[in-house]
PDB file of C-alpha atoms in Angstrom:
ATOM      1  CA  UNK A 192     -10.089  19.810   2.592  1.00  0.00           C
ATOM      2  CA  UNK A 193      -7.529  21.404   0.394  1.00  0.00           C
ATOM      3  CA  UNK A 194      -8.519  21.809  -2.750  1.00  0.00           C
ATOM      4  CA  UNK A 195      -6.197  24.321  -4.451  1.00  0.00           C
ATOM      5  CA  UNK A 196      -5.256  22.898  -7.739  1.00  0.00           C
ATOM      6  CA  UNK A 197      -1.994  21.043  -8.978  1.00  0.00           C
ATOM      7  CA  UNK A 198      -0.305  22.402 -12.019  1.00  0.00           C
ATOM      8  CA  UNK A 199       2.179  20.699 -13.707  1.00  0.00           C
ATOM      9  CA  UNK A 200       4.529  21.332 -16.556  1.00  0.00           C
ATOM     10  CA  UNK A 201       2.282  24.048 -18.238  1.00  0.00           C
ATOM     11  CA  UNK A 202       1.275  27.487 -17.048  1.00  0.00           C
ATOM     12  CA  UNK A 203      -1.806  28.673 -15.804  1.00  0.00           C
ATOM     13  CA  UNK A 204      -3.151  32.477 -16.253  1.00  0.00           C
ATOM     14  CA  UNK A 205      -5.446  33.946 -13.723  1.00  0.00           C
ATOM     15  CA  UNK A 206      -6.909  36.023 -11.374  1.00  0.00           C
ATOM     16  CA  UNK A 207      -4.818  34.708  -8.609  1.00  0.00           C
ATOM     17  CA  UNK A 208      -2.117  33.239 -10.212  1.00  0.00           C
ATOM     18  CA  UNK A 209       1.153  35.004 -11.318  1.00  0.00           C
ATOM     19  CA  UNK A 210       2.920  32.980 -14.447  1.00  0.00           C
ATOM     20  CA  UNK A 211       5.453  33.782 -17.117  1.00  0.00           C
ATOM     21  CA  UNK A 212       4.002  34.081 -20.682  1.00  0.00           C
ATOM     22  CA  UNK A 213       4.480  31.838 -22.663  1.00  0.00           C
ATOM     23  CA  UNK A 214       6.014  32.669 -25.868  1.00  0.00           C
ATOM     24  CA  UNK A 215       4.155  32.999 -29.056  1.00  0.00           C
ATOM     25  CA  UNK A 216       0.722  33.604 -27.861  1.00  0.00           C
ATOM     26  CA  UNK A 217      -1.136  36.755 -26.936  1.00  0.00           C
ATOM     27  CA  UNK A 218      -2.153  36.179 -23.520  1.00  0.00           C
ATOM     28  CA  UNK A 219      -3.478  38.422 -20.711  1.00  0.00           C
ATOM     29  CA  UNK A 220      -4.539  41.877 -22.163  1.00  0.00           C
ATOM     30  CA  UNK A 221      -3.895  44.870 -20.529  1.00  0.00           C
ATOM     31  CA  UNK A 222      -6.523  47.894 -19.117  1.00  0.00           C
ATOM     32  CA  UNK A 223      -5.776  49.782 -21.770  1.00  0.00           C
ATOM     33  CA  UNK A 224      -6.255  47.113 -24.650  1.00  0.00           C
ATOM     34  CA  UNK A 225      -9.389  45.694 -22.595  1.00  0.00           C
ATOM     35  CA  UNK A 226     -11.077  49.322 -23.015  1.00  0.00           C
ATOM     36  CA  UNK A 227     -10.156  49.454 -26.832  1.00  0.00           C
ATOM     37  CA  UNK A 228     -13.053  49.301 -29.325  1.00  0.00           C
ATOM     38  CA  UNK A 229     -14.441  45.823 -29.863  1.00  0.00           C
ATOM     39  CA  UNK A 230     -17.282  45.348 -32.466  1.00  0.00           C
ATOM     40  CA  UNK A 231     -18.012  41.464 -31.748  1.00  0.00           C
ATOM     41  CA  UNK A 232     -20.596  39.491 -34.474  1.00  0.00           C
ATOM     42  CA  UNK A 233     -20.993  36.758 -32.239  1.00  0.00           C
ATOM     43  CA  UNK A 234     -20.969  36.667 -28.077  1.00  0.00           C
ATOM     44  CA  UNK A 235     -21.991  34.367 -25.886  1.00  0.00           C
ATOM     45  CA  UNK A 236     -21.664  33.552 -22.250  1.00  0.00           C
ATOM     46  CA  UNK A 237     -20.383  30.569 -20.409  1.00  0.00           C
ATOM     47  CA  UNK A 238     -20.975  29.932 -16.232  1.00  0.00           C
ATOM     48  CA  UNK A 239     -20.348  26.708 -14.574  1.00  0.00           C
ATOM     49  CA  UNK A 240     -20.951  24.833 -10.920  1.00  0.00           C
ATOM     50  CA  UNK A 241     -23.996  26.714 -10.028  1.00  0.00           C
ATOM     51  CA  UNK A 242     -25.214  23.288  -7.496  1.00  0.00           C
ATOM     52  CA  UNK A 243     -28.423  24.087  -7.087  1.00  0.00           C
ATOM     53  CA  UNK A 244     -29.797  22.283  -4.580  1.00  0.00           C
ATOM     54  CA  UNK A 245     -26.632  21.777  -2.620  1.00  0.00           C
ATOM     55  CA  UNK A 246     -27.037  21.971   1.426  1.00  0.00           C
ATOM     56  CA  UNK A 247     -26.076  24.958   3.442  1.00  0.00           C
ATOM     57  CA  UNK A 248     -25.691  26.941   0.326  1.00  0.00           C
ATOM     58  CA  UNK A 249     -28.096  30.157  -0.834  1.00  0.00           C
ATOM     59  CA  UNK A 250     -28.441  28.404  -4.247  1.00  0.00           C
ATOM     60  CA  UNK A 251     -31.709  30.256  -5.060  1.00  0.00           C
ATOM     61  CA  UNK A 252     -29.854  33.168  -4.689  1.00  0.00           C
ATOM     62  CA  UNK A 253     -26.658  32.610  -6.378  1.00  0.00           C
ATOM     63  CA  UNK A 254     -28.391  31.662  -9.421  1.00  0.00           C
ATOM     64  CA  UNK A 255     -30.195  34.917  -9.690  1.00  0.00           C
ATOM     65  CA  UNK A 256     -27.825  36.794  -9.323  1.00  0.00           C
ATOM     66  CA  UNK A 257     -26.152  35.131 -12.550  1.00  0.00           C
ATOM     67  CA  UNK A 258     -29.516  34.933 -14.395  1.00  0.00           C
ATOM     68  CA  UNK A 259     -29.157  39.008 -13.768  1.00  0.00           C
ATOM     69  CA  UNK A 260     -25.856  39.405 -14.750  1.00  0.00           C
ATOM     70  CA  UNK A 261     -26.122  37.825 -18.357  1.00  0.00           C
ATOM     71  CA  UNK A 262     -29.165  39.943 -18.731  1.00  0.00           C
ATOM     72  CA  UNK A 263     -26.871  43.272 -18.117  1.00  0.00           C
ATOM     73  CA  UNK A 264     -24.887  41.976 -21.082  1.00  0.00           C
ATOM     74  CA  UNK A 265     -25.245  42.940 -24.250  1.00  0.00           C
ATOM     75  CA  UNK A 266     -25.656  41.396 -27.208  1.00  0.00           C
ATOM     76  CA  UNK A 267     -25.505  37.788 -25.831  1.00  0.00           C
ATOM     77  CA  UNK A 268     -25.725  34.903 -28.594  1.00  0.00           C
ATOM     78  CA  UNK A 269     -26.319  32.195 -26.646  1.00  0.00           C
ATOM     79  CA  UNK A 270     -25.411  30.973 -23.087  1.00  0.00           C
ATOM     80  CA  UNK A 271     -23.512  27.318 -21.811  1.00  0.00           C
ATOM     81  CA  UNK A 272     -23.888  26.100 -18.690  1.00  0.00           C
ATOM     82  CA  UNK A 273     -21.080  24.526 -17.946  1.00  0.00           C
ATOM     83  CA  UNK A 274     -22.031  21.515 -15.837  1.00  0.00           C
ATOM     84  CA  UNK A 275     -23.156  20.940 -12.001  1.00  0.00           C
ATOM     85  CA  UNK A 276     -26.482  22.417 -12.850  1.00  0.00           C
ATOM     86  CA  UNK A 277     -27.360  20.703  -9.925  1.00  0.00           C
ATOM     87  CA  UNK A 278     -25.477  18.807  -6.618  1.00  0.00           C
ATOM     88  CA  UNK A 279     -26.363  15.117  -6.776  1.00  0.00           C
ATOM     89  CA  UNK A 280     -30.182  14.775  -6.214  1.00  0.00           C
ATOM     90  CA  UNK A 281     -32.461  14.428  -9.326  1.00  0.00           C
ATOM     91  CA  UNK A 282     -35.088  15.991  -7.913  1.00  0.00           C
ATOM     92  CA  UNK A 283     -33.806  19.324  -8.545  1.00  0.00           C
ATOM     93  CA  UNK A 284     -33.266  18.774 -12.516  1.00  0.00           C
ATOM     94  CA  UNK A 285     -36.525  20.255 -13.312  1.00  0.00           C
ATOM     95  CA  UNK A 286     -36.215  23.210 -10.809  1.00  0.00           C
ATOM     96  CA  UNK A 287     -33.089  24.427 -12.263  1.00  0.00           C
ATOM     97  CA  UNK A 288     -34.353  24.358 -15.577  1.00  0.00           C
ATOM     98  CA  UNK A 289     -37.235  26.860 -14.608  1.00  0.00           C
ATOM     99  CA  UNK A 290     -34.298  29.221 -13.427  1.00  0.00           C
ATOM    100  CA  UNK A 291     -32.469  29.001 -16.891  1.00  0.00           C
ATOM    101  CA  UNK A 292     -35.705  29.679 -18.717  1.00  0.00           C
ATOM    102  CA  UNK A 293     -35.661  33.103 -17.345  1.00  0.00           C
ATOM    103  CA  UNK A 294     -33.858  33.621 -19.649  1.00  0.00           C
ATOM    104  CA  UNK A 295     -36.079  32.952 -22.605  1.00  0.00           C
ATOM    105  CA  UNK A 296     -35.790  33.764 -25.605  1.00  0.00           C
ATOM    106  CA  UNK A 297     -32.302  33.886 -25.442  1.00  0.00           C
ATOM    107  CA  UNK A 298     -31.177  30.296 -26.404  1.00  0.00           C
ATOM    108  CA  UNK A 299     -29.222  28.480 -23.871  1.00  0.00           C
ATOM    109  CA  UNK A 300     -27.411  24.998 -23.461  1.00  0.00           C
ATOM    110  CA  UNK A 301     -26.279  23.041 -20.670  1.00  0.00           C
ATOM    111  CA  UNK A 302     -23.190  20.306 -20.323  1.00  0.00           C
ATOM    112  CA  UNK A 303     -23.274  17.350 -17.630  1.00  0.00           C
ATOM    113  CA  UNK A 304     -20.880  17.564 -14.935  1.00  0.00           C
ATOM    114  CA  UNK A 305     -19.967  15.000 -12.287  1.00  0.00           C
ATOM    115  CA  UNK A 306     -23.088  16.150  -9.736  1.00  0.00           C
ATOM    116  CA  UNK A 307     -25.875  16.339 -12.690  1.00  0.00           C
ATOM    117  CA  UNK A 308     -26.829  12.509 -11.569  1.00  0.00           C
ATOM    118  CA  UNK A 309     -29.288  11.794 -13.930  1.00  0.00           C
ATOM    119  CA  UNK A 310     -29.114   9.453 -16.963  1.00  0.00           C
ATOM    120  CA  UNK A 311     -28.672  10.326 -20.598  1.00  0.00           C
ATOM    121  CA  UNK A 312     -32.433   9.582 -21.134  1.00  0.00           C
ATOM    122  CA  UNK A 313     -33.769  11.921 -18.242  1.00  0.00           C
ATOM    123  CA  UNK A 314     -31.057  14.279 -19.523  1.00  0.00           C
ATOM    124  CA  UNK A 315     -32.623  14.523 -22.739  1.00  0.00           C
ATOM    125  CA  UNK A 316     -36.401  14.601 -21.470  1.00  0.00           C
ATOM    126  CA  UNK A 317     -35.453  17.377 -19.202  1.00  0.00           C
ATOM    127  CA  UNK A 318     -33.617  19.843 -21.492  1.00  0.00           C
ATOM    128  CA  UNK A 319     -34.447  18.187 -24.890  1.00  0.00           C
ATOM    129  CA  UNK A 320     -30.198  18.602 -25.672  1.00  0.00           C
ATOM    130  CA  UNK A 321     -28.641  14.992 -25.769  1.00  0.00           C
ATOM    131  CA  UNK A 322     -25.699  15.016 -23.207  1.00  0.00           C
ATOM    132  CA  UNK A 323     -23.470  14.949 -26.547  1.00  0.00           C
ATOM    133  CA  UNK A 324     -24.254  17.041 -29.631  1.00  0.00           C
ATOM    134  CA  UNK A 325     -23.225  19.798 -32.090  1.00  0.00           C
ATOM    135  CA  UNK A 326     -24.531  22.741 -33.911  1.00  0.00           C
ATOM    136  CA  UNK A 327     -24.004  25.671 -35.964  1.00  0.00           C
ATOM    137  CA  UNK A 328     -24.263  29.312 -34.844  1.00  0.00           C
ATOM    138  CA  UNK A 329     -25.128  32.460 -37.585  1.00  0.00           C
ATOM    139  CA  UNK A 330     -23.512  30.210 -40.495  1.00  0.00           C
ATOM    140  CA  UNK A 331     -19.884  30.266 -39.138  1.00  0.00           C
ATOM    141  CA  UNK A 332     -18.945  28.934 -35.726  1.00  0.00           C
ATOM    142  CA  UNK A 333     -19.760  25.660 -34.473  1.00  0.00           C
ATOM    143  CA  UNK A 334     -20.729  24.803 -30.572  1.00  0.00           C
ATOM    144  CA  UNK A 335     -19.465  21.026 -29.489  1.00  0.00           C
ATOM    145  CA  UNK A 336     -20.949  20.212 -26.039  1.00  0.00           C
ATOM    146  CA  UNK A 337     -19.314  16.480 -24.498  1.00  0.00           C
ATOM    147  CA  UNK A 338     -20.540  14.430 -21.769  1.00  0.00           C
ATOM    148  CA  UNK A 339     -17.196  13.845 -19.054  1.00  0.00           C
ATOM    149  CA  UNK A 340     -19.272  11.802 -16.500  1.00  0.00           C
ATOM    150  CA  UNK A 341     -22.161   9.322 -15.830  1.00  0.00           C
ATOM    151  CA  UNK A 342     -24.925   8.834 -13.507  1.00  0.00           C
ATOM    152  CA  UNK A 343     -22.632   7.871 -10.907  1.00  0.00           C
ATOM    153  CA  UNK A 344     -20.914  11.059 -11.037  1.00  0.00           C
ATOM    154  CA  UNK A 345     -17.432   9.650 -12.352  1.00  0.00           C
ATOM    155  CA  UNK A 346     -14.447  11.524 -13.913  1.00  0.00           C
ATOM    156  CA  UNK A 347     -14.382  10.368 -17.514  1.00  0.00           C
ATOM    157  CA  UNK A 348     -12.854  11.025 -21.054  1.00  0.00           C
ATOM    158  CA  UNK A 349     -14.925  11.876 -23.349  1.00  0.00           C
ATOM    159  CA  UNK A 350     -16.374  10.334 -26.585  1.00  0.00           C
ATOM    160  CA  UNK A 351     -13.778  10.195 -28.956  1.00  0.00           C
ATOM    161  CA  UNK A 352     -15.487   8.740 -31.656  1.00  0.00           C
ATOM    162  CA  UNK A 353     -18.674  11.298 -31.073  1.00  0.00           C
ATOM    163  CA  UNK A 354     -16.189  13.916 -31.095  1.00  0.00           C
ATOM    164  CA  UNK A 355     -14.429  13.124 -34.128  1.00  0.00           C
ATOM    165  CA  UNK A 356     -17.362  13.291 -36.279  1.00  0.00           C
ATOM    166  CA  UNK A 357     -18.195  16.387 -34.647  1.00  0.00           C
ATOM    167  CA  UNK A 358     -15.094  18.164 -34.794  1.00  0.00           C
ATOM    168  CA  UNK A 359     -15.049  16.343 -38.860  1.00  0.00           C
ATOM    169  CA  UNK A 360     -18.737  17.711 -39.296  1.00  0.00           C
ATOM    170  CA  UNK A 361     -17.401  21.221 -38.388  1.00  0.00           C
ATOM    171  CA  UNK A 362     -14.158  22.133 -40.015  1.00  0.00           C
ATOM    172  CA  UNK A 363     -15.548  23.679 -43.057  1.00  0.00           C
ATOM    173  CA  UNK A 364     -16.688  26.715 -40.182  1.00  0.00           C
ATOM    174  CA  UNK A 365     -14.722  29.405 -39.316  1.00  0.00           C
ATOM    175  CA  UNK A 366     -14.523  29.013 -35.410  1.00  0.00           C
ATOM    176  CA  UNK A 367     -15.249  26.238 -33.584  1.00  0.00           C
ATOM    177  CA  UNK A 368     -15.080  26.041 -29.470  1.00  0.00           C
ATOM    178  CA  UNK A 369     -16.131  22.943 -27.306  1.00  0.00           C
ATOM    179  CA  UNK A 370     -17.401  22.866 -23.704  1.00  0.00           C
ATOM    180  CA  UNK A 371     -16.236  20.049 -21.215  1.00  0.00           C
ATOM    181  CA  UNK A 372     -16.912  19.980 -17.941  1.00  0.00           C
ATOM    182  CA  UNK A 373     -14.282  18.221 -16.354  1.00  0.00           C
ATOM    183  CA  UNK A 374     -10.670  19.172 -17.761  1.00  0.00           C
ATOM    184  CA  UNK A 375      -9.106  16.060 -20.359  1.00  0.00           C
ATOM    185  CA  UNK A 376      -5.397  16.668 -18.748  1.00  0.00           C
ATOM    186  CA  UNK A 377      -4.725  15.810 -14.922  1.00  0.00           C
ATOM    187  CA  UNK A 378      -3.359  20.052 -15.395  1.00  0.00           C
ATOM    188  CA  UNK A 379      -5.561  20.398 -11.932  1.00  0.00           C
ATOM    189  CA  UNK A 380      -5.848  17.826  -9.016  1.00  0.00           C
ATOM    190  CA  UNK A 381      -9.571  17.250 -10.536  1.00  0.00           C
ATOM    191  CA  UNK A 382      -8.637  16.913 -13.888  1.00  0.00           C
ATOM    192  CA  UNK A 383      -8.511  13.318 -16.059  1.00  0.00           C
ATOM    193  CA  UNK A 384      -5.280  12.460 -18.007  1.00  0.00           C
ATOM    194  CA  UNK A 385      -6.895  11.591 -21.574  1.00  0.00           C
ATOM    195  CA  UNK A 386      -3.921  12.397 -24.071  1.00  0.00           C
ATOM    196  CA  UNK A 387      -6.272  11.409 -26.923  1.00  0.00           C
ATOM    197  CA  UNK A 388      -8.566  14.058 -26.494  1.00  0.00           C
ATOM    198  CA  UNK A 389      -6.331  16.470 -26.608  1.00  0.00           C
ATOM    199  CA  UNK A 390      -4.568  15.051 -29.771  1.00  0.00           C
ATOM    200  CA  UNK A 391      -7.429  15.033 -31.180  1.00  0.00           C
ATOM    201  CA  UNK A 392      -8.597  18.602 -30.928  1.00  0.00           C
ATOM    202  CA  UNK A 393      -5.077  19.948 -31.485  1.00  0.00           C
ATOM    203  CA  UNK A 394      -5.675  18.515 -35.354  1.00  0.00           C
ATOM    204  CA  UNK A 395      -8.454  20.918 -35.959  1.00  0.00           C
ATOM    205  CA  UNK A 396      -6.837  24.303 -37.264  1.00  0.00           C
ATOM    206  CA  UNK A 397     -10.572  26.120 -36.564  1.00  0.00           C
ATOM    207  CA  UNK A 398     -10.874  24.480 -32.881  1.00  0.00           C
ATOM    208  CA  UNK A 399     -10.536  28.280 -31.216  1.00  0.00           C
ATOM    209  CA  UNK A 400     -10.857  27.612 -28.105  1.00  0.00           C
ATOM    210  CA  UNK A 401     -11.755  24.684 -25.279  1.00  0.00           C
ATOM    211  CA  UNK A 402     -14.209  25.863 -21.951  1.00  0.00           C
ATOM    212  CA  UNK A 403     -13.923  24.095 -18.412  1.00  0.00           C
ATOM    213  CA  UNK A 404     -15.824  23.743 -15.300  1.00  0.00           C
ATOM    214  CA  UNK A 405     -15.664  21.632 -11.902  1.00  0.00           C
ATOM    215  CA  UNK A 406     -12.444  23.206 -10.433  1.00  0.00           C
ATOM    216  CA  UNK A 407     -14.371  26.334  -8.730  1.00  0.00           C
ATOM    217  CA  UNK A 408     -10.748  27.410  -7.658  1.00  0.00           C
ATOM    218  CA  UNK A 409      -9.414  28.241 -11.258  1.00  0.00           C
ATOM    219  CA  UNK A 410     -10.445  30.924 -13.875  1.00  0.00           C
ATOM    220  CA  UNK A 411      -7.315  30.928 -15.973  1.00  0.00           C
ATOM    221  CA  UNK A 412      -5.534  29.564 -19.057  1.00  0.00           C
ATOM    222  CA  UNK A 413      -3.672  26.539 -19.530  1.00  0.00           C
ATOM    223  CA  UNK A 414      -1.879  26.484 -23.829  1.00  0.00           C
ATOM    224  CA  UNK A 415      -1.876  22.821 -25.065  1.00  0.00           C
ATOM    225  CA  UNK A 416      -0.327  22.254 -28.796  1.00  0.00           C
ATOM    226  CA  UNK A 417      -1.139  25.766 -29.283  1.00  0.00           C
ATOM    227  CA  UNK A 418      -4.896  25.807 -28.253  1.00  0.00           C
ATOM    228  CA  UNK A 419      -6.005  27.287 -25.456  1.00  0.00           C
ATOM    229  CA  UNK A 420      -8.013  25.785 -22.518  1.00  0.00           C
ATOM    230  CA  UNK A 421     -10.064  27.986 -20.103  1.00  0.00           C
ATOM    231  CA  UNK A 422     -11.968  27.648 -16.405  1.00  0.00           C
ATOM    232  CA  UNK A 423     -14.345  29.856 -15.097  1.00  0.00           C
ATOM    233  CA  UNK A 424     -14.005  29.432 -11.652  1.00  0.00           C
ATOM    234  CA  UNK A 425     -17.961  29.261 -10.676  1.00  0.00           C
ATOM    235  CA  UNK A 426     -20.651  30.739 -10.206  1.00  0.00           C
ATOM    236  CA  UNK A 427     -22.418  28.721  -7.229  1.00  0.00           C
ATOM    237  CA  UNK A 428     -21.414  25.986  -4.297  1.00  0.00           C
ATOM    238  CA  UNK A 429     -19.365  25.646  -1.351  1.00  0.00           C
ATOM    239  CA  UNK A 430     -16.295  26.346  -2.226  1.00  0.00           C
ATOM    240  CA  UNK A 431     -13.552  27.959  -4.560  1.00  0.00           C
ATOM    241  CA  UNK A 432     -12.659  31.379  -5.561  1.00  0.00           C
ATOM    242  CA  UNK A 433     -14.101  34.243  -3.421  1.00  0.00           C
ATOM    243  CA  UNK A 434     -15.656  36.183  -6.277  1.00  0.00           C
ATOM    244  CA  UNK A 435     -18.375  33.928  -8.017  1.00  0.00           C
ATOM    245  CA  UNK A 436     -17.659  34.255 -11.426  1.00  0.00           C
ATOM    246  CA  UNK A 437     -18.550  33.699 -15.801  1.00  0.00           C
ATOM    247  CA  UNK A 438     -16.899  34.447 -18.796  1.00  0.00           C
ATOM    248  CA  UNK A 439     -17.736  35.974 -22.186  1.00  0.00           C
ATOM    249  CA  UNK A 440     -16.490  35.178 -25.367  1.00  0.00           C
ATOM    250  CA  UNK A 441     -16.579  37.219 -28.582  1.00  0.00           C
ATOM    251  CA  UNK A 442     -15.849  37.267 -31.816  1.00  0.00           C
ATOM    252  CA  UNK A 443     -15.282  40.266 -34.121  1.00  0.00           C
ATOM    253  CA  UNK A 444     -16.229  40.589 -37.922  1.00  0.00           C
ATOM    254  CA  UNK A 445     -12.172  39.919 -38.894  1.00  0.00           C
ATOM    255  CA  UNK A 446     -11.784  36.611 -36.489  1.00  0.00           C
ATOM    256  CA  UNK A 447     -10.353  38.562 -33.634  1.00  0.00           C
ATOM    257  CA  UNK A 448     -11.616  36.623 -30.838  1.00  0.00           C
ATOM    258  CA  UNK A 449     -11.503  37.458 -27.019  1.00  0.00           C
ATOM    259  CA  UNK A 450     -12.383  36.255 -23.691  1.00  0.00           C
ATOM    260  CA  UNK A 451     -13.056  38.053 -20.092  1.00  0.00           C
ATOM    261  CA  UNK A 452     -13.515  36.331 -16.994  1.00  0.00           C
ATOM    262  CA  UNK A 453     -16.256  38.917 -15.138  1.00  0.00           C
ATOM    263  CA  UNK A 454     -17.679  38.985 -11.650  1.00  0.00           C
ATOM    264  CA  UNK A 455     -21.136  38.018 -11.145  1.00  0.00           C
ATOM    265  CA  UNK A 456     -21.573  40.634  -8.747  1.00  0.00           C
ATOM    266  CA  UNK A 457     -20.573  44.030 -11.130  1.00  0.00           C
ATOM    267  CA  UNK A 458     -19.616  42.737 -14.175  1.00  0.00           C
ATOM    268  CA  UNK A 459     -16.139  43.688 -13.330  1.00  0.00           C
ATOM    269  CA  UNK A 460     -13.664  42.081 -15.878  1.00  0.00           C
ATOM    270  CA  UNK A 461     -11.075  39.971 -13.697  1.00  0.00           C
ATOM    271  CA  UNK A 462      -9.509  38.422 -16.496  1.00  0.00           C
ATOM    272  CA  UNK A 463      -8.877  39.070 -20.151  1.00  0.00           C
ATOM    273  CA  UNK A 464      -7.075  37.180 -23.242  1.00  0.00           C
ATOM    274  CA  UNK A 465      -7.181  37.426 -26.856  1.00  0.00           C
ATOM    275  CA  UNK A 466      -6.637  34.260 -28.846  1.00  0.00           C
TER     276      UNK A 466
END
């Protein structure tokens, strides 16, 4: 099955794709400004569509290896799992969860995607994190982590209302980035046109940035009303990019906030933009 994505209307910066800039924003940065001196104050790391438990897959494996690359970085904040913690079967809820607390006592979160088939009430027994919610990080940037699916594993706007009150609860901060697994714009074949969500988050001046999973096949930038939306390929499953994949996202002490896109296997940056 073909499962490149569709793009339409915007443009989309990655590893494997070739785009014109577009004007006004500071996009990809170059070797030279990637290896300039960056003192971040706050850094965290963000992976998504590890499947564990999916058939014919080394799962087990593909999971340490990430769990070994966020150790080799420094300085980590906190890390966001990005959805498909798991592929489909309940069972192997639990079992993930032991795999992410290797990485105790760094805090971590997790997001539902499409294959974490479990309700919101065995969500929240398992990683004691509702499926929606909100928090603060070192006094100035706020974390917004939205539910796109359902126990049947359907594609699905998000909570308006829920995030209204969190993006309202959060505009006093100085940063404030959201994680949603499935994209809120049909931008890739997997994506779901909601409009409203992306109104919505385009009215927030200190909404930095937006994070995406599910499309394993795309690890670039898409600008929407002048906020920036990014993919991290993945990290785990059956298909999509070659190179399994996260991202890191810091923040220096004057606002100056960038992004890489690095290879599980080497920490090799394969991406890089400063918003």
């Amino acid at each position: 099955m073909n499962r490149r994505p569709f793009l339409k209307n915007l443009s989309l910066l990655g590893s494997g794709l070739v785009t014109l800039p577009l004007a006004g924003f500071p996009l990809t940065l170059s070797k030279t400004e990637q290896e300039e001196v960056f003192s971040p104050v706050f850094k965290f790391v963000t992976a998504s569509d590890g499947h564990f438990g999916q058939a014919d897959t080394d799962f087990k494996a593909s999971h340490q290896n990430l769990i070994q690359a966020i150790k080799r970085e420094s300085d980590v904040d906190l890390v966001v799992f990005n959805g498909d913690l798991i592929h489909d079967d309940p069972v192997f809820m639990p079992e993930v969860k032991k795999v992410y607390d290797q990485l105790l006592p760094l805090n971590y979160y997790v997001v539902k995607g499409n294959h974490d088939k479990v309700s919101d009430a065995r969500w929240l027994e398992i990683w004691g994190q509702a499926s929606n919610t909100f928090f603060t990080v070192k006094d100035d940037y706020g974390m917004i982590i939205l539910n796109s699916s359902n126990e049947a594993g359907d594609y699905l706007c998000v909570d308006v209302d829920f995030l209204q009150t969190a993006l309202s609860k959060t505009q006093s901060l100085k940063q404030v980035f959201l994680f949603i697994h499935i994209s809120q714009k049909d931008w890739t074949r997997h994506g779901v046109d909601c409009q409203g969500v992306l109104d919505l988050i385009a009215s927030y001046p200190n909404v930095k940035a937006t994070f995406h999973g599910h499309d394993h096949d795309v690890d670039g930038i898409i600008w929407n009303q002048k906020k920036p939306y990014f993919w991290s390929g993945h990290f785990g499953g059956s298909w999509g990019n070659p190179f399994p994949s996260y991202r890191i996202c810091e923040v220096d002490e004057q606002g100056k906030t960038r992004t890489s896109l690095k290879r599980v296997s080497d920490g090799l940056i394969l991406n890089s933009h400063q918003i």
